[in-house]
Short mmCIF file of C-alpha atoms and ligand atoms in Angstrom, two decimals:
data_model
loop_
_atom_site.label_atom_id
_atom_site.label_comp_id
_atom_site.label_asym_id
_atom_site.label_seq_id
_atom_site.Cartn_x
_atom_site.Cartn_y
_atom_site.Cartn_z
CA MET A 1 130.20 105.66 83.44
CA SER A 2 131.90 108.62 81.80
CA SER A 3 134.85 110.38 83.36
CA SER A 4 133.09 113.74 83.40
CA SER A 5 130.26 112.55 85.64
CA SER A 6 132.62 110.89 88.09
CA ALA A 7 134.57 114.15 88.28
CA GLU A 8 131.34 115.97 89.13
CA ALA A 9 130.38 113.40 91.73
CA ALA A 10 133.73 113.37 93.49
CA PRO A 11 133.52 116.55 95.59
CA GLU A 12 129.98 115.80 96.75
CA THR A 13 130.59 112.20 97.77
CA SER A 14 133.84 113.00 99.56
CA SER A 15 132.19 115.82 101.50
CA ALA A 16 129.45 113.41 102.62
CA ALA A 17 131.99 110.75 103.63
CA PRO A 18 132.81 111.95 107.17
CA SER A 19 129.15 111.63 108.21
CA LEU A 20 129.49 107.85 108.20
CA SER A 21 132.29 107.80 110.78
CA ALA A 22 130.86 110.57 112.95
CA THR A 23 127.54 108.99 113.80
CA LEU A 24 128.30 106.87 116.88
CA PRO A 25 125.48 107.71 119.29
CA LYS A 26 126.69 108.75 122.76
CA VAL A 27 124.96 108.31 126.11
CA GLY A 28 122.49 111.17 126.41
CA ASP A 29 121.97 111.61 122.65
CA SER A 30 118.32 111.82 121.78
CA PHE A 31 116.22 110.83 118.79
CA ALA A 32 112.87 112.48 118.14
CA CYS A 33 111.05 109.35 117.01
CA THR A 34 111.39 105.62 116.52
CA ARG A 35 112.18 106.13 112.85
CA SER A 36 115.12 108.46 113.48
CA LEU A 37 116.40 106.10 116.17
CA ARG A 38 116.25 103.28 113.66
CA LEU A 39 118.18 105.29 111.08
CA GLY A 40 120.70 106.40 113.70
CA ARG A 41 121.48 102.90 114.90
CA GLU A 42 121.49 101.44 111.39
CA ARG A 43 124.07 104.03 110.33
CA ALA A 44 126.13 104.05 113.53
CA LEU A 45 128.54 101.27 112.56
CA LEU A 46 128.42 101.58 108.77
CA SER A 47 131.99 102.85 108.53
CA GLN A 48 133.10 99.76 110.46
CA GLY A 49 131.29 97.46 108.05
CA ARG A 50 128.69 96.59 110.68
CA THR A 51 125.21 97.64 111.60
CA LEU A 52 123.22 97.58 114.82
CA VAL A 53 120.34 95.15 114.88
CA SER A 54 117.52 94.89 117.36
CA ASP A 55 117.92 92.32 120.13
CA PHE A 56 114.39 90.96 119.90
CA ARG A 57 114.73 89.21 123.28
CA LYS A 58 114.91 92.50 125.17
CA GLY A 59 112.97 95.69 125.29
CA GLY A 60 109.54 96.80 124.24
CA SER A 61 107.77 100.00 123.41
CA HIS A 62 109.82 102.08 125.87
CA ALA A 63 113.20 100.36 126.02
CA LYS A 64 115.30 99.00 123.21
CA LEU A 65 118.55 97.10 122.97
CA PHE A 66 120.55 97.00 119.76
CA ARG A 67 123.57 94.82 119.14
CA CYS A 68 126.34 94.65 116.59
CA SER A 69 125.45 92.53 113.59
CA GLY A 70 128.43 90.42 114.69
CA ALA A 71 126.56 89.29 117.82
CA VAL A 72 125.07 85.82 118.01
CA ILE A 73 121.54 86.26 119.29
CA VAL A 74 119.73 83.02 119.96
CA LYS A 75 116.05 82.95 120.81
CA GLY A 76 115.38 81.53 124.27
CA GLN A 77 118.98 82.05 125.39
CA GLN A 78 119.89 84.75 127.92
CA SER A 79 123.57 85.04 127.00
CA THR A 80 124.81 86.62 123.79
CA GLY A 81 127.62 85.08 121.79
CA GLY A 82 130.03 86.77 119.40
CA CYS A 83 130.46 90.53 119.48
CA GLN A 84 129.35 92.40 122.63
CA VAL A 85 128.94 95.84 121.04
CA LEU A 86 125.58 97.30 122.00
CA ILE A 87 123.54 100.42 122.58
CA ARG A 88 120.48 100.84 124.76
CA ALA A 89 117.78 103.45 124.28
CA ASN A 90 114.88 104.43 126.50
CA LYS A 91 111.82 106.44 125.62
CA ARG A 92 111.22 109.20 128.15
CA LYS A 93 108.17 111.23 129.01
CA ASP A 94 108.94 113.78 126.29
CA LYS A 95 108.48 110.86 123.82
CA HIS A 96 112.07 111.11 122.63
CA TRP A 97 114.45 108.19 122.65
CA TYR A 98 117.58 108.65 124.77
CA ILE A 99 120.73 106.58 124.53
CA THR A 100 121.43 105.18 128.00
CA GLU A 101 124.35 102.82 127.38
CA THR A 102 126.92 102.26 124.67
CA GLN A 103 129.63 99.66 124.19
CA TYR A 104 131.67 100.05 121.03
CA GLU A 105 134.60 97.63 121.52
CA HIS A 106 134.17 94.88 118.93
CA SER A 107 135.31 91.46 120.13
CA SER A 108 135.23 88.16 118.25
CA CYS A 109 133.15 90.05 115.72
CA ALA A 110 132.27 88.37 112.46
CA GLY A 111 130.50 91.45 111.08
CA GLY A 112 127.51 90.54 109.01
CA LYS A 113 124.36 92.17 107.65
CA LYS A 114 124.71 94.64 104.81
CA PRO A 115 123.23 98.14 105.16
CA SER A 116 119.56 98.67 104.39
CA VAL A 117 118.16 100.93 101.69
CA ALA A 118 117.20 103.57 104.25
CA ALA A 119 120.62 103.56 105.91
CA LEU A 120 122.42 104.61 102.74
CA ALA A 121 119.65 106.59 101.05
CA LYS A 122 121.43 109.92 101.53
CA GLU A 123 124.81 108.85 100.15
CA GLY A 124 123.15 106.82 97.40
CA GLU A 125 121.09 109.79 96.29
CA VAL A 126 124.21 111.93 95.83
CA VAL A 127 125.83 109.31 93.61
CA VAL A 128 122.70 108.56 91.57
CA ASN A 129 121.94 112.24 91.03
CA ALA A 130 125.46 112.72 89.66
CA ASN A 131 124.94 109.85 87.22
CA ARG A 132 121.36 108.74 86.74
CA GLU A 133 122.44 105.99 84.31
CA ILE A 134 124.59 104.30 86.92
CA THR A 135 124.17 100.53 87.22
CA ALA A 136 123.59 98.76 90.54
CA GLY A 137 127.13 97.39 90.34
CA GLY A 138 128.50 100.86 89.66
CA LEU A 139 126.64 102.24 92.65
CA VAL A 140 128.03 99.47 94.88
CA LYS A 141 131.55 100.35 93.69
CA GLN A 142 131.11 104.10 94.15
CA LEU A 143 129.74 103.76 97.67
CA ARG A 144 132.50 101.34 98.58
CA GLY A 145 135.09 103.79 97.26
CA ALA A 146 133.61 106.88 98.88
CA HIS A 147 132.44 105.47 102.21
CA GLY A 148 133.93 102.01 102.55
CA VAL A 149 130.50 100.43 102.87
CA GLU A 150 129.43 97.24 101.19
CA LEU A 151 125.94 97.19 99.69
CA THR A 152 124.37 94.19 98.01
CA PRO A 153 123.60 94.84 94.31
CA HIS A 154 119.93 94.23 95.13
CA THR A 155 119.93 96.97 97.78
CA ALA A 156 121.91 99.26 95.48
CA ASN A 157 119.28 98.76 92.81
CA ARG A 158 116.55 99.71 95.28
CA VAL A 159 118.53 102.78 96.38
CA LYS A 160 118.76 103.81 92.73
CA ARG A 161 115.07 103.17 92.08
CA SER A 162 114.13 105.28 95.08
CA VAL A 163 115.87 108.20 93.36
CA VAL A 164 115.05 107.73 89.67
CA GLY A 165 111.81 105.76 90.01
CA VAL A 166 110.88 102.68 88.02
CA SER A 167 111.11 103.24 84.27
CA GLU A 168 108.38 102.10 81.90
CA GLU A 169 110.86 99.78 80.17
CA ALA A 170 111.71 98.15 83.47
CA GLN A 171 108.01 97.67 84.16
CA ASN A 172 107.38 96.15 80.73
CA GLU A 173 110.39 93.93 81.13
CA GLY A 174 108.92 92.74 84.43
CA TYR A 175 105.64 91.82 82.72
CA GLN A 176 107.52 89.98 79.97
CA ARG A 177 109.53 88.04 82.50
CA LEU A 178 106.35 87.15 84.38
CA GLN A 179 104.74 85.94 81.16
CA SER A 180 107.71 83.75 80.25
CA SER A 181 107.82 82.27 83.76
CA LEU A 182 104.14 81.46 83.45
CA ASP A 183 104.75 79.86 80.04
CA GLN A 184 107.46 77.69 81.55
CA LEU A 185 105.09 76.73 84.34
CA ALA A 186 102.47 75.69 81.80
CA GLU A 187 105.04 73.63 79.87
CA ALA A 188 106.30 71.93 83.01
CA SER A 189 102.85 70.82 84.12
CA PRO A 190 100.55 70.15 81.16
CA GLY A 191 96.95 71.16 81.67
CA THR A 192 97.85 74.32 83.58
CA VAL A 193 96.10 77.38 82.23
CA VAL A 194 98.11 80.57 82.57
CA HIS A 195 97.17 84.08 81.65
CA CYS A 196 99.05 87.31 82.12
CA GLU A 197 97.34 90.60 81.46
CA GLY A 198 98.47 94.11 82.19
CA SER A 199 95.42 96.10 83.23
CA GLY A 200 97.28 99.08 84.57
CA VAL A 201 97.67 99.93 88.20
CA GLN A 202 94.61 99.28 90.28
CA GLN A 203 93.67 102.52 91.87
CA VAL A 204 92.33 102.31 95.36
CA LEU A 205 91.92 105.25 97.61
CA CYS A 206 91.25 104.89 101.31
CA MET A 207 89.74 107.61 103.37
CA ASP A 208 89.29 107.48 107.08
CA PHE A 209 89.33 109.49 110.27
CA ALA A 210 90.73 108.46 113.63
CA HIS A 211 91.01 110.07 117.02
CA MET A 212 94.42 111.51 117.61
CA LYS A 213 96.64 109.91 120.15
CA GLY A 214 97.89 111.21 123.45
CA GLU A 215 96.85 114.63 124.65
CA TRP A 216 95.75 115.78 121.23
CA ASN A 217 92.18 116.83 120.93
CA GLY A 218 90.47 116.15 117.64
CA THR A 219 90.50 113.69 114.79
CA ILE A 220 92.93 113.23 111.97
CA GLY A 221 91.67 112.41 108.51
CA ALA A 222 93.74 110.77 105.83
CA MET A 223 93.53 109.89 102.16
CA THR A 224 95.96 107.19 101.19
CA THR A 225 96.58 104.98 98.20
CA LYS A 226 98.99 102.20 97.34
CA SER A 227 101.68 102.42 94.71
CA SER A 228 102.43 99.59 92.29
CA ASP A 229 105.23 98.36 94.54
CA ASN A 230 102.80 98.15 97.46
CA THR A 231 103.94 101.09 99.51
CA ILE A 232 101.34 103.35 101.06
CA VAL A 233 101.22 106.73 99.36
CA HIS A 234 99.82 109.51 101.40
CA LEU A 235 97.69 111.99 99.42
CA ALA A 236 96.08 114.30 101.93
CA THR A 237 95.67 114.80 105.65
CA CYS A 238 93.57 117.12 107.71
CA ILE A 239 92.95 117.73 111.37
CA VAL A 240 89.41 118.57 112.40
CA ALA A 241 87.45 118.67 115.63
CA LYS A 242 84.96 115.97 114.67
CA GLU A 243 84.47 113.28 112.06
CA ASN A 244 81.34 114.25 110.16
CA GLY A 245 80.10 115.08 106.67
CA ASN A 246 81.78 118.47 106.74
CA ALA A 247 85.10 116.95 107.71
CA TYR A 248 85.01 114.58 104.73
CA ARG A 249 84.00 117.40 102.41
CA TYR A 250 86.82 119.56 103.75
CA LEU A 251 89.35 116.79 103.14
CA ILE A 252 88.03 116.06 99.64
CA ASP A 253 87.71 119.71 98.59
CA ASN A 254 91.27 120.45 99.61
CA ALA A 255 92.65 117.30 98.01
CA LEU A 256 90.87 118.25 94.76
CA LYS A 257 92.86 121.49 94.61
CA ASN A 258 95.84 119.43 93.52
CA PRO A 259 95.29 118.71 89.78
CA THR A 260 97.07 115.33 89.86
CA VAL A 261 95.09 114.15 92.84
CA ALA A 262 91.88 115.52 91.30
CA ALA A 263 92.47 113.62 88.05
CA PHE A 264 93.05 110.44 90.02
CA LEU A 265 90.02 110.88 92.25
CA LYS A 266 87.64 111.58 89.38
CA LYS A 267 88.43 108.52 87.25
CA PRO A 268 85.77 105.80 86.91
CA SER A 269 88.53 103.23 87.46
CA THR A 270 89.33 104.69 90.86
CA THR A 271 87.80 103.00 93.87
CA ILE A 272 87.34 104.83 97.12
CA ILE A 273 87.03 102.87 100.32
CA THR A 274 85.66 104.55 103.41
CA ASP A 275 84.21 103.38 106.69
CA LYS A 276 80.80 104.62 105.50
CA HIS A 277 79.66 106.26 108.65
CA LYS A 278 79.71 109.65 110.31
CA GLY A 279 79.23 111.51 107.06
CA SER A 280 81.58 109.73 104.69
CA GLU A 281 78.70 108.27 102.70
CA SER A 282 77.18 111.62 101.90
CA ALA A 283 80.57 113.20 101.28
CA VAL A 284 81.87 110.77 98.70
CA PRO A 285 79.34 111.10 95.87
CA ASP A 286 79.38 114.89 96.23
CA GLY A 287 82.89 115.65 95.05
CA LEU A 288 83.74 112.38 93.40
CA ASP A 289 80.79 111.04 91.50
CA GLU A 290 82.78 109.30 88.75
CA ALA A 291 84.72 107.05 91.09
CA GLU A 292 83.36 103.87 92.57
CA TYR A 293 83.03 103.86 96.30
CA LEU A 294 83.06 100.89 98.61
CA THR A 295 82.51 100.35 102.27
CA CYS A 296 85.42 99.28 104.41
CA ALA A 297 85.00 95.58 105.22
CA GLU A 298 86.72 96.00 108.56
CA HIS A 299 84.26 98.67 109.66
CA MET A 300 81.26 96.64 108.46
CA LEU A 301 82.53 93.77 110.51
CA LYS A 302 82.94 95.97 113.57
CA ASN A 303 79.44 97.40 113.21
CA CYS A 304 77.54 94.17 112.54
CA GLY A 305 78.08 92.64 115.99
CA ALA A 306 80.19 89.85 117.39
CA VAL A 307 80.95 87.03 114.97
CA GLY A 308 84.31 85.91 116.38
CA PRO A 309 87.44 85.01 114.43
CA GLY A 310 85.58 82.34 112.43
CA GLY A 311 82.92 84.79 111.35
CA ARG A 312 85.57 87.33 110.53
CA MET A 313 87.31 84.84 108.25
CA HIS A 314 84.04 84.02 106.49
CA PHE A 315 83.16 87.67 106.11
CA TYR A 316 86.46 88.39 104.38
CA GLN A 317 85.96 85.31 102.19
CA ALA A 318 82.51 86.64 101.30
CA ALA A 319 83.90 90.09 100.48
CA ARG A 320 86.60 88.61 98.25
CA ALA A 321 84.43 85.89 96.70
CA PRO A 322 84.72 85.74 92.90
CA ASP A 323 81.01 84.98 92.45
CA LYS A 324 77.63 85.29 94.14
CA ALA A 325 77.37 81.62 95.14
CA THR A 326 80.70 81.66 97.00
CA CYS A 327 79.73 84.90 98.67
CA GLU A 328 76.38 83.41 99.81
CA PHE A 329 78.13 80.29 101.04
CA HIS A 330 80.33 82.29 103.40
CA LEU A 331 77.49 84.58 104.46
CA ASN A 332 75.50 81.52 105.51
CA LYS A 333 78.40 80.46 107.70
CA ILE A 334 78.04 83.80 109.49
CA LYS A 335 74.30 83.15 109.84
CA ASP A 336 75.11 80.01 111.85
CA LEU A 337 77.23 82.11 114.20
CA ASN A 338 75.09 85.19 114.67
CA THR A 339 71.78 85.67 112.86
CA ALA A 340 71.51 89.38 113.66
CA ALA A 341 75.00 90.06 112.33
CA TYR A 342 74.19 88.06 109.20
CA GLU A 343 71.06 90.11 108.56
CA LYS A 344 72.94 93.38 108.90
CA VAL A 345 75.65 92.30 106.50
CA ALA A 346 73.39 90.54 104.01
CA SER A 347 71.06 93.53 103.75
CA ALA A 348 73.88 95.93 102.84
CA SER A 349 73.98 96.37 99.07
CA ARG A 350 76.54 94.03 97.55
CA GLU A 351 78.03 96.48 95.07
CA LYS A 352 79.35 98.41 98.06
CA TRP A 353 81.40 95.63 99.59
CA ALA A 354 81.34 92.28 97.77
CA VAL A 355 84.07 92.20 95.15
CA TYR A 356 82.06 90.09 92.68
CA ALA A 357 79.36 92.79 92.50
CA THR A 358 81.74 95.75 92.15
CA ARG A 359 83.20 97.28 89.00
CA GLY A 360 86.15 94.94 89.34
CA ASN A 361 88.62 97.77 89.85
CA VAL A 362 89.81 96.49 93.15
CA VAL A 363 92.40 93.90 93.99
CA ARG A 364 91.25 91.21 96.35
CA ASP A 365 93.35 92.32 99.29
CA GLN A 366 91.85 95.78 99.13
CA VAL A 367 88.52 95.43 100.84
CA ASN A 368 89.15 97.65 103.80
CA SER A 369 90.47 101.10 104.57
CA ASN A 370 93.18 100.01 107.00
CA MET A 371 95.76 101.95 105.00
CA ALA A 372 94.34 105.19 106.34
CA GLU A 373 94.20 103.72 109.83
CA SER A 374 97.89 102.83 109.57
CA LEU A 375 98.71 106.39 108.71
CA ASN A 376 96.74 107.63 111.69
CA HIS A 377 98.75 105.20 113.73
CA ALA A 378 102.05 106.33 112.24
CA LEU A 379 101.24 109.97 112.96
CA GLY A 380 101.17 109.26 116.66
CA PRO A 381 102.76 111.32 119.43
CA ASP A 382 106.19 110.44 118.01
CA VAL A 383 105.65 112.80 115.12
CA LEU A 384 103.35 115.45 116.50
CA PRO A 385 105.34 118.14 118.30
CA ALA A 386 102.91 119.45 120.91
CA PRO A 387 99.26 119.00 121.82
CA PHE A 388 96.50 121.27 120.59
CA PRO A 389 94.89 123.48 123.17
CA PRO A 390 91.66 121.88 124.39
CA ALA A 391 88.65 122.55 122.16
CA LEU A 392 86.76 125.70 123.10
ZN1 LIG B 401 130.97 93.86 116.37
#
């Protein structure tokens, strides 16, 4: 890197440096949600070249125990070897996590575990913004110099990507590497047919409503999609009294106000997956008639009646089947289990749920709208500050 950019970066990184050593949680400290607790404990020991990891043998949804990465935690064993540094946290009635015990004296501590991407995101962002051309190795060096922390080059690369995004060249290089690996595979085992084709990112949108958790009154609606690196991208959310046609229209109309989202939603190559009940069916073609829309496999399964885990497996096989015959084969397996359920599923039009009959936009693991459900789950009481007043 050039000397001018390191001169620019210096004041910022050194001003951020003390935060690493001043983050030891004390008894009584509180964290508003599980995510902030996670960040807090991951960062707590960074300046000591350690991190706090979850002791999976203890705790649950309301009590957690974290130990120094220098501890030796063995499944099935009560005692803990190595370092005895630990913190405990309990979730109280106000839904916040409180630190209830701390022990920060390292003993026979071997260290271990490098910081995660999230733990150093803040410091990494400062460095990358000062020099967006920085290499992963350069970032490792800078963070070591400024904060004394040791990142793996792989993590450093991910920290950088989270700031600058993935470049088109990097993407193309990835495809080329995939192609050459496939070629090698074909050479190594004659007769193998390989084919690598870039068809662009498959665009799947999930739309769903779920009842809000806790004392909240109402339903939360979400539109989510998946990025090319498989993370859930959240496009729009709304809170309404009831899940019905108007609620879906409200969500869609407001999402369409954003030009980028509108362009995405109106493409023929976009697939929208909903649970196809309580108004979603009528809402989708209204605002988004270019896009393909599918029914959520999970909801179909729920609504068709009991088929058990075996039937569930066959239903998913049917939904993902590459051709009609395979689809029929798995549907017939459901028939053996529950004739009524079979009739419900088999009578639903195939182009709404069976991948072979669709436009082929969708990847095979995208046959349900669970992404939206996950978001509803994530936006639980941890995140929401206070309940709505009861509906009038
Ligand atoms: Zn330790």
